[in-house]
Each structure stands twice: as structure tokens, then as C-alpha cells.
Amino acid sequence: MKFGHRLSVRAATAILVVSVLAATGFIVATTRASANRHQTASREATRAINNSGHYEDALGSVYDEWITVIAYFLQKDPAFLDRFAASRNRADTALTALRDDAVLHDPADAPRLDALIQMHSQFSGGDQEVIAAISSGDLASAINIATNSGLIDRSEQLLADLGGRITDQRAALRTAQDDQQAAEASTLRWSLGIGAMSALMMLAIGLAAFEWIGRPLRRASAVTRAIAAGDLTAQVERSGPAELANLATDVNSMAAALIHRSEELNAYLAKNLEARTADLERANGELAREVDVRKRAEETLARALEVEHELEEHLRHQAFHDPLTDLANRVRFMDRLEHGLQHASRRAAGLAVLFIDLDDFKSVNDSLGHPAGDQLLIAVAARLQSCLRPGDTAARLGGDEFAILLEELGDTDHAISVATRMIDVLRVPMELSGTEVFVRGSIGIAISTAVSTADELLRRADVAMYSAKSDGKGQFAIYRASMETSMLGHLQLAGELQRAVERGELVVHYQPSVVLSSQKIAGVEALVRWQHPTRGLLLPGEFIHIAEETGLIVTIGRWVLRESCFQARSWQTEYPSDPPLTIAVNVSARQIHQPGLVEVVAEALRDSGLPPNSLILEITESLVMQNAELAIERLHELKALGVRLAIDDFGTGYSSLSYLRRFPVDILKIDKSFVDGVGEHGKERELAQSIIELGQTLNLEIVAEGVERADQLGWLKSRNCDLAQGFLFAQAISADSIRALLSETAGGAMPVEEQSA
Ligand code: C2E
Ligand code: MG
Ligand code: MG
């Protein structure tokens, strides 16, 4: 910042301070001189008063001396002798005091006072001679001394002298008093003058400063207002103190910069506008040409949107609810739990999570069949719900696992009483397929703490449930840290899985998918199994989640993919068909988010020699939604290899149809939960129909999953669904069994296993 030759506010303040100090010095000096003069005058006046007192005393005493001598002469009373002595002493004292004062203050006068004292002493001496003559009775001699010794002359001179001095003193007193008055008057004049002057000066300085600083500020603010209003040509004049003058320069250069910028911007906008106009004109032309084309596209889109709008709401409900029991599903439960925790931390109110697992549910399922199992789960859901208050949440997490969220928890006792009630209501026997069934549940309770997270709280409830179950079923347990050790079983399985991969205990089973129009095998889906040394053949539901948690899924997935590609290639060579047999492989979330997936797929295709379009990668919808942008990118990379992509379990995931449009998918697999209901009239059937129509609008191949009954098959055929997969045709079977099946059918139709109504 450059300072010109202007006075800065700082310099002006310094000058002002120096001036005020100088003026103060002058006032102090003047006042002191005046005070000194006043002091001297009053000292002089005091002295004059004192001295004239002494002179009057001396004069009176000398008279007295003379009078007492005359009185003694006339009356001979010796009392007059005492009075004479006193008067004489008084006169002496007064004269000595005067002489002392003269020595101090007026040395030139001292000899004259000495002469006066001398004169008085001679006069007193003469008087004493007269007194002595009177005392001896010699009155003639007394008269003679008095008249002829010059006593009378001396006394007259003494008295005249003293009288003259008194007059002098009075004159001195008057002079001193005059001086004093003059000094007082002068002090008063000075004070009034200086006071008035200062007030005027301050006023003048204040006004000057106000104008000096205020005017440029007012101008600058007017100009900045003008600039803000868009007048960029407004300029601030340089005036006032240096700082403000520089502010003016800065404001002016800012305005100049703004002008420059706005010119640039205008130029850019103008250029852009030109380009945009040209683009638009071109686009208009193209649009006009393509308007037949567009009409058809619009019709298709309108139909797609219509279907979507019927659908989306149902799918959203579906996305957050368990289709079997209509309780909240895991996604919704976790969402409620997270909200509940936030709310609880604000209100310092606790909440509890109850994890419920039915005891021996599998045996009910196995002995009475799946439909009975489903009925049981529906009844259990209703019973659990009956134990809750309106604000609490009940969810089915999957299989026979339920979770309860108790909010606004007063104390742990409330959670205990809910758990106790649940155990009691579950115990009441229920009728299933004409059989009385006894159900029991084990419940784990976890109470929130200040630092709880949703995942951790649910995990703790799960740990507590395991503990309750291992302590004997049909009980509840509240989470304790020590229970964690009992989760070692889970860890043990994780460790075993690691070894299982190394020891080759994993096997792939394959489930055929069938073309509905011809009932021929189109391809197979690879489904992994674990041949556990002691527990038998384990299904993915029992170990895939552990593989996901530990990251082993990446290794397992790669192995399944390679195994499947080699297997499919050998079947294609052995049993050629047109189109060639396809192989569908499930890909998990962990794999999609792993950077090497594309290379792994490319390598498997290359090494096995399988044509890329024979490979279908199945991805679940919710999986893709965890990180949609990354997933879309990855899916495009996979598509680029020439493989086909399928959305698995469609309808159970997040179901944002706008995303679905952006996924480069070829196939939609309708989840079993929709297919289950298509035999009867109802909501499921409508939804399944909407999904089929949506897929057809988007040109996707539709595969119905979990087809178990002939009536489902009939309905799906009538709706032109492309393919189906399910126990009605075949379960997932070993590679050898597939080979047998392929040779059996040899390009012919699949036999349908079960022919129910
Ligand atoms: P998914 O991909 O939806 O596979 C279909 C599941 O439904 C299979 O269960 C299959 O056996 C079963 N299923 C097929 N038809 C019917 C039917 O008519 N009725 C009934 N009740 N079930 C039927 P599975 O083999 O237990 O697999 C379960 C899930 O595990 C699979 O669901 C898939 O998501 C996952 N999975 C299986 N293998 C792999 C794998 O190699 N990698 C990955 N990441 N996941 C896998
Ligand atoms: Mg699948
Ligand atoms: Mg599926």
C-alpha cells in the first residue's frame, strides 16, 4: 500500500497531542506566575499589618511612658512607676521586633530603627532621671530636667518619627492589597480566557476531524453502494487522511478489476450463447427430423413409466418389509435402530434390542414342509407383535430370526418383561396342517450404552441369544462381555472355512434353468456347497456370510468362477446346442468392490476357452446399491468383456428403477417370493406381472426363480416369461448329475418333477 504526501490519522493525532501538551505547559506557567505574584503581595500585606501594629504599640507605649511620668509628678502614687516600667518594656519589645523584621526583610532600614531604639533609650533615660528627682521630692530639679535636658524635644521627635512610620506602613499595606487584588483579577482573567480558548479549540478540532475523516468515508460508501448497484464506473476521490485516500485507490482498483471481469464474463457468455444457439438450432433440426421416431419412443417410455409408477410404491414397501410376515426387514430395522440411537443419545433415554431365534425350527420345516414352516413364521410374527407397544419395531431378519427394537426404555426391567411375555406367548401350542406344534424361542437382550452403534447392538443381542440357547432353549439372556467367548464357535467355523478352501472341501452344484416355451435346458446356475467333514453338506446360507465377513469370499468366488467356466466349457463341447449352454455365477458385494474382479473374469474365460456370452454374472440389487456409482462403473467394465449380467433376487433390494435403467444388465431374475404367489389371484401375482412387463419394456430377459408348482409354470408361460428355475425342474445337483441330465434330455424338453394342481 502506498502512502502519498497526505497526513495520516496517526500523524494528525501525534500533532494534536504535542499541541495539547504545549498549551497545558503555557497554562501551568501562567497560573504559577500569577500565584507567585499573589503570594508576594499577600506576604507584603501581612508584614505591613504586623509592622504597623508594632509601630502603633511603640507609639502608644511612648505616650504612656510620658503620661505616667506626668501622673507620678502630679499624684506621687508609686503605682505609676510600675505602669511606666511596663510601658517602657512594651515600647522596647515593639521596637526590637521591628528592628528584627528590618534585618530580615529590609536591611537598609535596620540602622534607622537602631537610631529609633537609641532615641527611645535616651528618652526613657531622661524620664527616669525625672522620676528619680520626683521620688527624692526635688520637684524643681525634676521640672528642670524635663524642660531643659531636651527630653521634650526628643519625645516629640520620637513620636513624630513613629507616626510617620505608621503612615508609611499603611501606604505599604494599601499597595500590597492593591497588588493582591490585581493578581487575583489577572488569575481569573487568565483562567476564563484559557478555558474559553480550550473549548473553542476542541470544538474546532472535533469539527475538522469529523469532516476530514467523515467526508471521504461518506463518499467512499456512496461509491461502493453505486458499484454494488452495478455502476462500475463510479470513482472515489482521494481525500482526507492517507489511510482513507488509499482506501479510495483500492476501491477504484477493485471497480476497475470488476469491470475487467464482467467484460470477460460477458464475452464468455456471448460466445457460449452463440455456441449454444448454434447447438440448439442444430438439435432442433435433428429433432424435427426424428419426430416419428420420438413419438414411438415416447409411447414406450410412457408405458414404462406407468408400469414403474404402479410398481415403485409396492417395491419400496417390499424393499423394507419381509414379504412373508410383513414385519420390517433387516434394512428397515437397522435404519430404525440407527435413528433410535441418535434420538436416545439426544434424550439420554435408553433402548433395547431383542434378538429372537426359534428353537428347532428346521425340524418343523423338514417334517411338515415349507408351507407349514411359512405359516408358523407368520403366526410367530403376529404373536411377537402382540407383546409390543405402538412405538416399538418388530423385524424378521431372515429364516427364523426376529429382532425387536424397544425405544424409550425406562429401565432394563421393561426389556425383561417384554422378553418374558414373548417366551410365554410363543409357548402356546399352534395348529399346523392338522398337527399341534410347540414352538419355543431363545431371546438375547442388549441394552444401548452411550457409545452403542446399531451393528454392535444387534451383534450383542445375537451373542446374548446364542448364550441363552446354549444354556438351554426357551430362555432369554442379557448381554455380558463374557459371552463373547462363546461366540468362539462362530470363529471356529471361520477358521474351518479357511482350511476347507485349502483342502478342497468346497464343491459346486448346478441348478438348470429352462426355456419356458420349449422347456429345454438353457443353462445352469453354479451354487457353492461345503462338504463339511463332520456336519455334512452345508448350504451357502450357513457359510457365505462368514466368507463375506472374513474376505474369504474373494478366494471362494474366484475358485467357483474358474471351476464353473471349465465345467461349462466341457459340457458345451460334449453336448453342443444352439445357443450353447450358459453358466450363471453369483458375484458377491466384496467381489464387486475388489479391484481385481475384471481381470479374474477375463482370466477364467481365457483359460477355460468359454465364449464370454455364455457366462452370466448374477448380482443382487441391494449389493449394487451399496455403492451404486462404483458398481455401475465396474459393471460396464465387465460388460466390455462380452459377458452378460443378471440382477438376482429382483424386487427384494433397494428397487430404485431409475438406477435399474443405468445398470447395463441383460437379465432380471424375479425373486422366489413373488413367484410363490403367482398361482393365486393377489398382490404377488400383480407385482410379478408388473416386473415381467417392466423387463419386457426394458428389453431384458426374464427368469422366474423358485418355480415349484405347475400352476406357477402355466401362469408364467401365459405371461411370456422367458425362463424359469426351480425345484419343479431340478434342485441344485452335482456336476455328474448335470452331465447325466444333459445326456438324458439330449436337447429335448426337461421332465417336470412334480405335477401338482
Ligand atoms: P440365489 O443366487 O438366488 O440362488 C437361488 C437359491 O434358491 C439357491 O439356494 C437354490 O438352491 C434355491 N432354489 C432354487 N430353486 C428353488 C425352489 O424351487 N424352491 C426353493 N425353496 N429354493 C430354490 P442356495 O444354493 O442355498 O443359495 C443361496 C444363495 O447363496 C444364492 O441365492 C446366492 O445368493 C448365494 N450363493 C450360492 N452360491 C454362491 C457363490 O458361489 N458365490 C456367491 N457369492 N454367492 C453364492
Ligand atoms: Mg443366483
Ligand atoms: Mg436368487
Short mmCIF file of N, CA and C in Angstrom, two decimals, residues 620-696:
data_model
loop_
_atom_site.label_atom_id
_atom_site.label_comp_id
_atom_site.label_asym_id
_atom_site.label_seq_id
_atom_site.Cartn_x
_atom_site.Cartn_y
_atom_site.Cartn_z
N THR A 620 -26.85 -59.23 -6.84
CA THR A 620 -28.11 -58.85 -6.19
C THR A 620 -28.21 -57.33 -6.21
N GLU A 621 -29.49 -56.91 -6.27
CA GLU A 621 -29.76 -55.49 -6.41
C GLU A 621 -29.22 -54.68 -5.24
N SER A 622 -29.43 -55.18 -4.02
CA SER A 622 -29.02 -54.41 -2.84
C SER A 622 -27.51 -54.26 -2.83
N LEU A 623 -26.84 -55.27 -3.34
CA LEU A 623 -25.38 -55.26 -3.40
C LEU A 623 -24.89 -54.10 -4.27
N VAL A 624 -25.54 -53.94 -5.41
CA VAL A 624 -25.11 -52.88 -6.31
C VAL A 624 -25.36 -51.53 -5.68
N MET A 625 -26.45 -51.43 -4.93
CA MET A 625 -26.83 -50.13 -4.38
C MET A 625 -25.92 -49.67 -3.25
N GLN A 626 -25.12 -50.56 -2.67
CA GLN A 626 -24.23 -50.14 -1.58
C GLN A 626 -23.28 -49.05 -2.05
N ASN A 627 -22.88 -49.13 -3.29
CA ASN A 627 -22.03 -48.07 -3.84
C ASN A 627 -22.34 -48.02 -5.33
N ALA A 628 -23.50 -47.41 -5.63
CA ALA A 628 -24.06 -47.51 -6.97
C ALA A 628 -23.09 -47.01 -8.04
N GLU A 629 -22.43 -45.87 -7.78
CA GLU A 629 -21.60 -45.28 -8.83
C GLU A 629 -20.44 -46.22 -9.19
N LEU A 630 -19.77 -46.71 -8.13
CA LEU A 630 -18.64 -47.61 -8.38
C LEU A 630 -19.14 -48.87 -9.08
N ALA A 631 -20.31 -49.38 -8.61
CA ALA A 631 -20.84 -50.61 -9.18
C ALA A 631 -21.16 -50.43 -10.66
N ILE A 632 -21.76 -49.29 -11.01
CA ILE A 632 -22.11 -49.05 -12.42
C ILE A 632 -20.84 -49.07 -13.27
N GLU A 633 -19.79 -48.45 -12.74
CA GLU A 633 -18.53 -48.41 -13.47
C GLU A 633 -17.98 -49.83 -13.67
N ARG A 634 -18.00 -50.60 -12.56
CA ARG A 634 -17.47 -51.96 -12.61
C ARG A 634 -18.29 -52.84 -13.56
N LEU A 635 -19.62 -52.65 -13.53
CA LEU A 635 -20.49 -53.45 -14.38
C LEU A 635 -20.21 -53.16 -15.85
N HIS A 636 -19.93 -51.88 -16.16
CA HIS A 636 -19.59 -51.53 -17.54
C HIS A 636 -18.29 -52.21 -17.97
N GLU A 637 -17.32 -52.27 -17.06
CA GLU A 637 -16.05 -52.92 -17.37
C GLU A 637 -16.27 -54.41 -17.65
N LEU A 638 -17.15 -55.01 -16.82
CA LEU A 638 -17.43 -56.43 -17.02
C LEU A 638 -18.16 -56.66 -18.35
N LYS A 639 -19.13 -55.79 -18.62
CA LYS A 639 -19.88 -55.88 -19.89
C LYS A 639 -18.92 -55.83 -21.08
N ALA A 640 -17.89 -55.01 -20.91
CA ALA A 640 -16.94 -54.82 -22.01
C ALA A 640 -16.22 -56.13 -22.36
N LEU A 641 -16.19 -57.07 -21.39
CA LEU A 641 -15.55 -58.37 -21.67
C LEU A 641 -16.44 -59.23 -22.56
N GLY A 642 -17.72 -58.85 -22.68
CA GLY A 642 -18.64 -59.62 -23.51
C GLY A 642 -19.53 -60.55 -22.69
N VAL A 643 -19.41 -60.52 -21.36
CA VAL A 643 -20.25 -61.40 -20.54
C VAL A 643 -21.62 -60.76 -20.38
N ARG A 644 -22.61 -61.55 -19.88
CA ARG A 644 -23.94 -61.00 -19.65
C ARG A 644 -24.13 -60.81 -18.14
N LEU A 645 -24.97 -59.81 -17.80
CA LEU A 645 -25.18 -59.51 -16.38
C LEU A 645 -26.65 -59.73 -16.03
N ALA A 646 -26.85 -60.31 -14.84
CA ALA A 646 -28.22 -60.54 -14.37
C ALA A 646 -28.40 -59.88 -13.01
N ILE A 647 -29.60 -59.33 -12.79
CA ILE A 647 -29.93 -58.85 -11.45
C ILE A 647 -30.66 -59.98 -10.75
N ASP A 648 -30.09 -60.44 -9.64
CA ASP A 648 -30.61 -61.57 -8.90
C ASP A 648 -31.60 -61.09 -7.84
N ASP A 649 -32.50 -61.95 -7.43
CA ASP A 649 -33.46 -61.66 -6.36
C ASP A 649 -34.17 -60.34 -6.60
N PHE A 650 -34.54 -60.06 -7.87
CA PHE A 650 -35.11 -58.75 -8.17
C PHE A 650 -36.41 -58.54 -7.40
N GLY A 651 -36.54 -57.33 -6.83
CA GLY A 651 -37.75 -56.99 -6.08
C GLY A 651 -37.51 -56.99 -4.59
N THR A 652 -36.39 -57.54 -4.14
CA THR A 652 -36.13 -57.59 -2.69
C THR A 652 -35.10 -56.56 -2.27
N GLY A 653 -34.53 -55.88 -3.23
CA GLY A 653 -33.44 -54.97 -2.89
C GLY A 653 -33.92 -53.56 -2.77
N TYR A 654 -33.11 -52.67 -3.15
CA TYR A 654 -33.41 -51.25 -2.98
C TYR A 654 -34.48 -50.79 -3.97
N SER A 655 -34.46 -51.39 -5.18
CA SER A 655 -35.51 -51.16 -6.15
C SER A 655 -35.68 -49.72 -6.60
N SER A 656 -34.61 -48.99 -6.82
CA SER A 656 -34.78 -47.70 -7.45
C SER A 656 -34.73 -47.95 -8.95
N LEU A 657 -35.88 -47.75 -9.59
CA LEU A 657 -35.94 -48.10 -11.00
C LEU A 657 -35.10 -47.17 -11.86
N SER A 658 -34.86 -45.96 -11.32
CA SER A 658 -34.03 -45.04 -12.10
C SER A 658 -32.61 -45.60 -12.20
N TYR A 659 -32.17 -46.28 -11.14
CA TYR A 659 -30.85 -46.90 -11.20
C TYR A 659 -30.85 -48.09 -12.15
N LEU A 660 -31.94 -48.84 -12.07
CA LEU A 660 -32.04 -50.03 -12.90
C LEU A 660 -31.76 -49.67 -14.37
N ARG A 661 -32.29 -48.48 -14.78
CA ARG A 661 -32.07 -48.05 -16.16
C ARG A 661 -30.59 -47.84 -16.45
N ARG A 662 -29.85 -47.44 -15.38
CA ARG A 662 -28.44 -47.14 -15.62
C ARG A 662 -27.53 -48.37 -15.53
N PHE A 663 -28.06 -49.47 -14.96
CA PHE A 663 -27.24 -50.68 -14.89
C PHE A 663 -27.24 -51.36 -16.27
N PRO A 664 -26.05 -51.73 -16.75
CA PRO A 664 -26.02 -52.36 -18.08
C PRO A 664 -26.38 -53.84 -17.99
N VAL A 665 -27.61 -54.15 -17.53
CA VAL A 665 -27.96 -55.56 -17.31
C VAL A 665 -28.74 -56.13 -18.50
N ASP A 666 -28.71 -57.47 -18.60
CA ASP A 666 -29.38 -58.16 -19.69
C ASP A 666 -30.54 -59.00 -19.17
N ILE A 667 -30.45 -59.40 -17.90
CA ILE A 667 -31.39 -60.40 -17.38
C ILE A 667 -31.93 -59.93 -16.02
N LEU A 668 -33.24 -60.16 -15.81
CA LEU A 668 -33.84 -59.91 -14.49
C LEU A 668 -34.28 -61.24 -13.92
N LYS A 669 -33.85 -61.55 -12.69
CA LYS A 669 -34.33 -62.79 -12.07
C LYS A 669 -35.35 -62.41 -11.01
N ILE A 670 -36.62 -62.80 -11.25
CA ILE A 670 -37.69 -62.45 -10.30
C ILE A 670 -37.53 -63.32 -9.06
N ASP A 671 -37.49 -62.67 -7.90
CA ASP A 671 -37.25 -63.40 -6.66
C ASP A 671 -38.37 -64.40 -6.38
N LYS A 672 -37.97 -65.49 -5.72
CA LYS A 672 -38.91 -66.57 -5.41
C LYS A 672 -40.15 -66.06 -4.66
N SER A 673 -39.98 -65.04 -3.81
CA SER A 673 -41.12 -64.58 -3.02
C SER A 673 -42.26 -64.08 -3.90
N PHE A 674 -41.96 -63.55 -5.08
CA PHE A 674 -43.03 -63.12 -6.00
C PHE A 674 -43.63 -64.32 -6.72
N VAL A 675 -42.69 -65.21 -7.12
CA VAL A 675 -43.12 -66.37 -7.90
C VAL A 675 -44.05 -67.25 -7.05
N ASP A 676 -43.77 -67.30 -5.73
CA ASP A 676 -44.59 -68.12 -4.83
C ASP A 676 -46.07 -67.82 -4.99
N GLY A 677 -46.39 -66.54 -5.18
CA GLY A 677 -47.80 -66.15 -5.17
C GLY A 677 -48.49 -66.13 -6.52
N VAL A 678 -47.80 -66.45 -7.59
CA VAL A 678 -48.42 -66.25 -8.89
C VAL A 678 -49.51 -67.27 -9.22
N GLY A 679 -49.57 -68.36 -8.46
CA GLY A 679 -50.60 -69.36 -8.71
C GLY A 679 -51.98 -68.80 -8.41
N GLU A 680 -52.09 -67.92 -7.39
CA GLU A 680 -53.40 -67.41 -6.98
C GLU A 680 -53.53 -65.95 -7.42
N HIS A 681 -54.79 -65.50 -7.40
CA HIS A 681 -55.00 -64.08 -7.64
C HIS A 681 -54.51 -63.34 -6.41
N GLY A 682 -53.88 -62.23 -6.57
CA GLY A 682 -53.44 -61.48 -5.38
C GLY A 682 -52.33 -60.51 -5.72
N LYS A 683 -51.83 -59.87 -4.67
CA LYS A 683 -50.83 -58.81 -4.82
C LYS A 683 -49.57 -59.33 -5.49
N GLU A 684 -49.09 -60.52 -5.04
CA GLU A 684 -47.84 -61.06 -5.58
C GLU A 684 -47.93 -61.26 -7.08
N ARG A 685 -49.08 -61.75 -7.48
CA ARG A 685 -49.26 -62.03 -8.90
C ARG A 685 -49.19 -60.72 -9.69
N GLU A 686 -49.89 -59.68 -9.18
CA GLU A 686 -49.86 -58.39 -9.87
C GLU A 686 -48.44 -57.86 -9.98
N LEU A 687 -47.71 -58.00 -8.86
CA LEU A 687 -46.33 -57.50 -8.86
C LEU A 687 -45.48 -58.27 -9.85
N ALA A 688 -45.64 -59.61 -9.85
CA ALA A 688 -44.86 -60.43 -10.77
C ALA A 688 -45.17 -60.01 -12.20
N GLN A 689 -46.43 -59.77 -12.46
CA GLN A 689 -46.83 -59.34 -13.81
C GLN A 689 -46.16 -58.01 -14.16
N SER A 690 -46.19 -57.06 -13.21
CA SER A 690 -45.58 -55.75 -13.46
C SER A 690 -44.09 -55.89 -13.74
N ILE A 691 -43.43 -56.78 -12.99
CA ILE A 691 -41.99 -56.95 -13.19
C ILE A 691 -41.72 -57.52 -14.58
N ILE A 692 -42.55 -58.48 -14.97
CA ILE A 692 -42.36 -59.06 -16.31
C ILE A 692 -42.54 -57.98 -17.38
N GLU A 693 -43.58 -57.15 -17.21
CA GLU A 693 -43.84 -56.10 -18.20
C GLU A 693 -42.70 -55.09 -18.22
N LEU A 694 -42.23 -54.74 -17.03
CA LEU A 694 -41.13 -53.79 -16.94
C LEU A 694 -39.92 -54.33 -17.69
N GLY A 695 -39.58 -55.61 -17.42
CA GLY A 695 -38.43 -56.24 -18.05
C GLY A 695 -38.60 -56.25 -19.56
N GLN A 696 -39.82 -56.54 -20.00
CA GLN A 696 -40.06 -56.58 -21.45
C GLN A 696 -39.89 -55.19 -22.05
#
